Short mmCIF file of C-alpha atoms in Angstrom, two decimals:
data_model
loop_
_atom_site.label_atom_id
_atom_site.label_comp_id
_atom_site.label_asym_id
_atom_site.label_seq_id
_atom_site.Cartn_x
_atom_site.Cartn_y
_atom_site.Cartn_z
CA UNK M 1 0.00 0.00 0.00
CA UNK M 2 1.55 3.32 -0.97
CA UNK M 3 2.53 5.52 1.98
CA UNK M 4 0.03 8.18 0.84
CA UNK M 5 -2.83 5.99 2.10
CA UNK M 6 -1.31 5.39 5.57
CA UNK M 7 -0.76 7.32 8.80
CA UNK M 8 2.77 8.02 7.57
CA UNK M 9 1.37 9.87 4.55
CA UNK M 10 -1.84 11.75 3.83
CA UNK M 11 -4.02 9.04 5.42
CA UNK M 12 -6.59 9.28 2.62
CA UNK M 13 -8.58 6.34 1.32
CA UNK M 14 -7.20 4.63 -1.78
CA UNK M 15 -9.15 4.53 -5.03
CA UNK M 16 -10.97 1.22 -5.47
CA UNK M 17 -12.68 -0.23 -8.55
CA UNK M 18 -14.75 -3.35 -9.09
CA UNK M 19 -16.79 -5.18 -11.70
CA UNK M 20 -19.04 -8.22 -11.85
CA UNK M 21 -21.64 -7.26 -9.24
CA UNK M 22 -24.25 -10.07 -9.21
CA UNK M 23 -27.66 -9.23 -10.69
CA UNK M 24 -29.35 -10.25 -7.43
CA UNK M 25 -27.48 -7.50 -5.54
CA UNK M 26 -29.42 -4.54 -4.18
CA UNK M 27 -26.55 -2.84 -2.31
CA UNK M 28 -22.82 -3.14 -1.64
CA UNK M 29 -20.79 -3.02 1.57
CA UNK M 30 -17.05 -2.65 2.14
CA UNK M 31 -14.92 -3.64 5.12
CA UNK M 32 -11.17 -3.10 5.38
CA UNK M 33 -9.34 -4.69 8.27
CA UNK M 34 -5.92 -5.85 9.44
CA UNK M 35 -5.85 -9.35 10.97
CA UNK M 36 -2.15 -8.92 11.82
CA UNK M 37 -2.75 -6.20 14.44
CA UNK M 38 -1.15 -6.94 17.84
CA UNK M 39 -4.46 -6.85 19.75
CA UNK M 40 -6.47 -8.78 17.15
CA UNK M 41 -8.13 -7.75 13.90
CA UNK M 42 -8.18 -3.95 13.53
CA UNK M 43 -10.93 -2.35 11.45
CA UNK M 44 -9.84 0.47 9.12
CA UNK M 45 -12.99 1.13 7.11
CA UNK M 46 -16.69 0.28 7.16
CA UNK M 47 -18.96 1.40 4.30
CA UNK M 48 -22.42 0.19 3.34
CA UNK M 49 -25.52 1.06 1.36
CA UNK M 50 -23.33 1.63 -1.69
CA UNK M 51 -25.50 1.56 -4.83
CA UNK M 52 -24.97 -1.49 -7.07
CA UNK M 53 -24.47 0.86 -10.02
CA UNK M 54 -21.28 2.12 -8.36
CA UNK M 55 -18.12 0.71 -9.90
CA UNK M 56 -15.70 1.99 -7.29
CA UNK M 57 -14.82 4.62 -4.72
CA UNK M 58 -12.52 7.53 -5.50
CA UNK M 59 -9.33 8.40 -3.67
CA UNK M 60 -9.88 10.47 -0.56
CA UNK M 61 -13.49 9.70 0.36
CA UNK M 62 -14.26 12.40 2.98
CA UNK M 63 -14.43 11.21 6.60
CA UNK M 64 -18.15 11.82 7.00
CA UNK M 65 -21.19 9.59 7.26
CA UNK M 66 -22.55 10.10 3.75
CA UNK M 67 -20.62 9.01 0.68
CA UNK M 68 -21.09 11.23 -2.39
CA UNK M 69 -23.11 9.27 -4.94
CA UNK M 70 -24.73 7.10 -2.29
CA UNK M 71 -23.83 4.99 0.69
CA UNK M 72 -22.69 5.56 4.24
CA UNK M 73 -19.56 5.09 6.29
CA UNK M 74 -19.47 3.56 9.75
CA UNK M 75 -17.02 3.78 12.62
CA UNK M 76 -13.55 2.23 12.40
CA UNK M 77 -11.40 1.01 15.29
CA UNK M 78 -9.78 4.45 15.53
CA UNK M 79 -13.27 5.49 16.78
CA UNK M 80 -13.72 7.70 13.71
CA UNK M 81 -16.20 7.67 10.84
CA UNK M 82 -14.66 6.75 7.50
CA UNK M 83 -11.26 5.47 6.47
CA UNK M 84 -8.29 5.19 8.82
CA UNK M 85 -5.14 4.16 7.03
CA UNK M 86 -2.59 1.51 7.95
CA UNK M 87 -0.49 2.46 10.96
CA UNK M 88 1.13 -0.77 12.16
CA UNK M 89 3.92 -0.94 14.72
CA UNK M 90 7.42 -1.07 13.25
CA UNK M 91 8.48 -4.55 12.23
CA UNK M 92 6.66 -7.08 10.12
CA UNK M 93 4.41 -6.21 7.19
CA UNK M 94 0.69 -6.23 7.92
CA UNK M 95 -1.99 -7.42 5.50
CA UNK M 96 -4.96 -5.15 4.82
CA UNK M 97 -8.06 -6.90 3.48
CA UNK M 98 -10.47 -4.76 1.44
CA UNK M 99 -13.59 -6.94 1.26
CA UNK M 100 -16.54 -6.00 -0.94
CA UNK M 101 -19.89 -7.64 -0.31
CA UNK M 102 -22.84 -7.73 -2.72
CA UNK M 103 -26.07 -7.90 -0.72
CA UNK M 104 -29.59 -8.89 -1.80
CA UNK M 105 -31.01 -6.24 0.56
CA UNK M 106 -30.48 -2.64 1.63
CA UNK M 107 -29.00 -2.20 5.09
CA UNK M 108 -30.27 0.72 7.15
CA UNK M 109 -27.73 1.41 9.88
CA UNK M 110 -26.58 4.50 11.81
CA UNK M 111 -23.23 6.24 11.18
CA UNK M 112 -21.96 4.74 14.43
CA UNK M 113 -22.18 1.31 12.79
CA UNK M 114 -19.21 -0.93 13.43
CA UNK M 115 -17.91 -3.90 11.47
CA UNK M 116 -19.69 -6.28 13.88
CA UNK M 117 -23.04 -4.51 13.44
CA UNK M 118 -22.65 -4.48 9.67
CA UNK M 119 -21.73 -8.16 9.59
CA UNK M 120 -24.84 -8.89 11.67
CA UNK M 121 -27.04 -6.93 9.25
CA UNK M 122 -25.46 -8.71 6.26
CA UNK M 123 -26.11 -12.18 7.70
CA UNK M 124 -27.99 -14.24 5.13
CA UNK M 125 -27.89 -11.45 2.50
CA UNK M 126 -24.45 -11.90 0.87
CA UNK M 127 -24.80 -12.92 -2.78
CA UNK M 128 -21.21 -12.22 -3.84
CA UNK M 129 -17.84 -11.13 -2.50
CA UNK M 130 -14.54 -9.78 -3.74
CA UNK M 131 -11.31 -9.13 -1.89
CA UNK M 132 -8.12 -7.14 -2.43
CA UNK M 133 -5.22 -7.59 -0.01
CA UNK M 134 -2.48 -5.02 0.32
CA UNK M 135 0.52 -4.91 2.63
CA UNK M 136 2.25 -2.13 4.52
CA UNK M 137 5.32 -2.19 6.72
CA UNK M 138 6.79 0.59 8.85
CA UNK M 139 10.56 0.54 9.21
#
């Protein structure tokens, strides 16, 4: 992951693109987390209610509840709404999983929504998934 998208850079969200959303999908959700974090999986981004017509998110999505063009952002493990970039301790590289979920339903959740709440709301509604894994290491 380029430094620009981390706490050592501008800490802005990276641009993401996708294709192949299943026809049964009614909304999309995105979770980015780091399973290599010292205290257990650390959540960097929670977004949901993304229209199925959306083919990606631009660089630098503002850290506010509403996403321009549709969708909402929840609360990450930094206790902030929106994206929080990689900021691992010095040492080994950490893996950051950007997981996109195609859902057969709309999810109506508050901006304080966490990964756990989103996963609960998605239960039984996932009709497709995609994943991109990036790494970042602080020296």
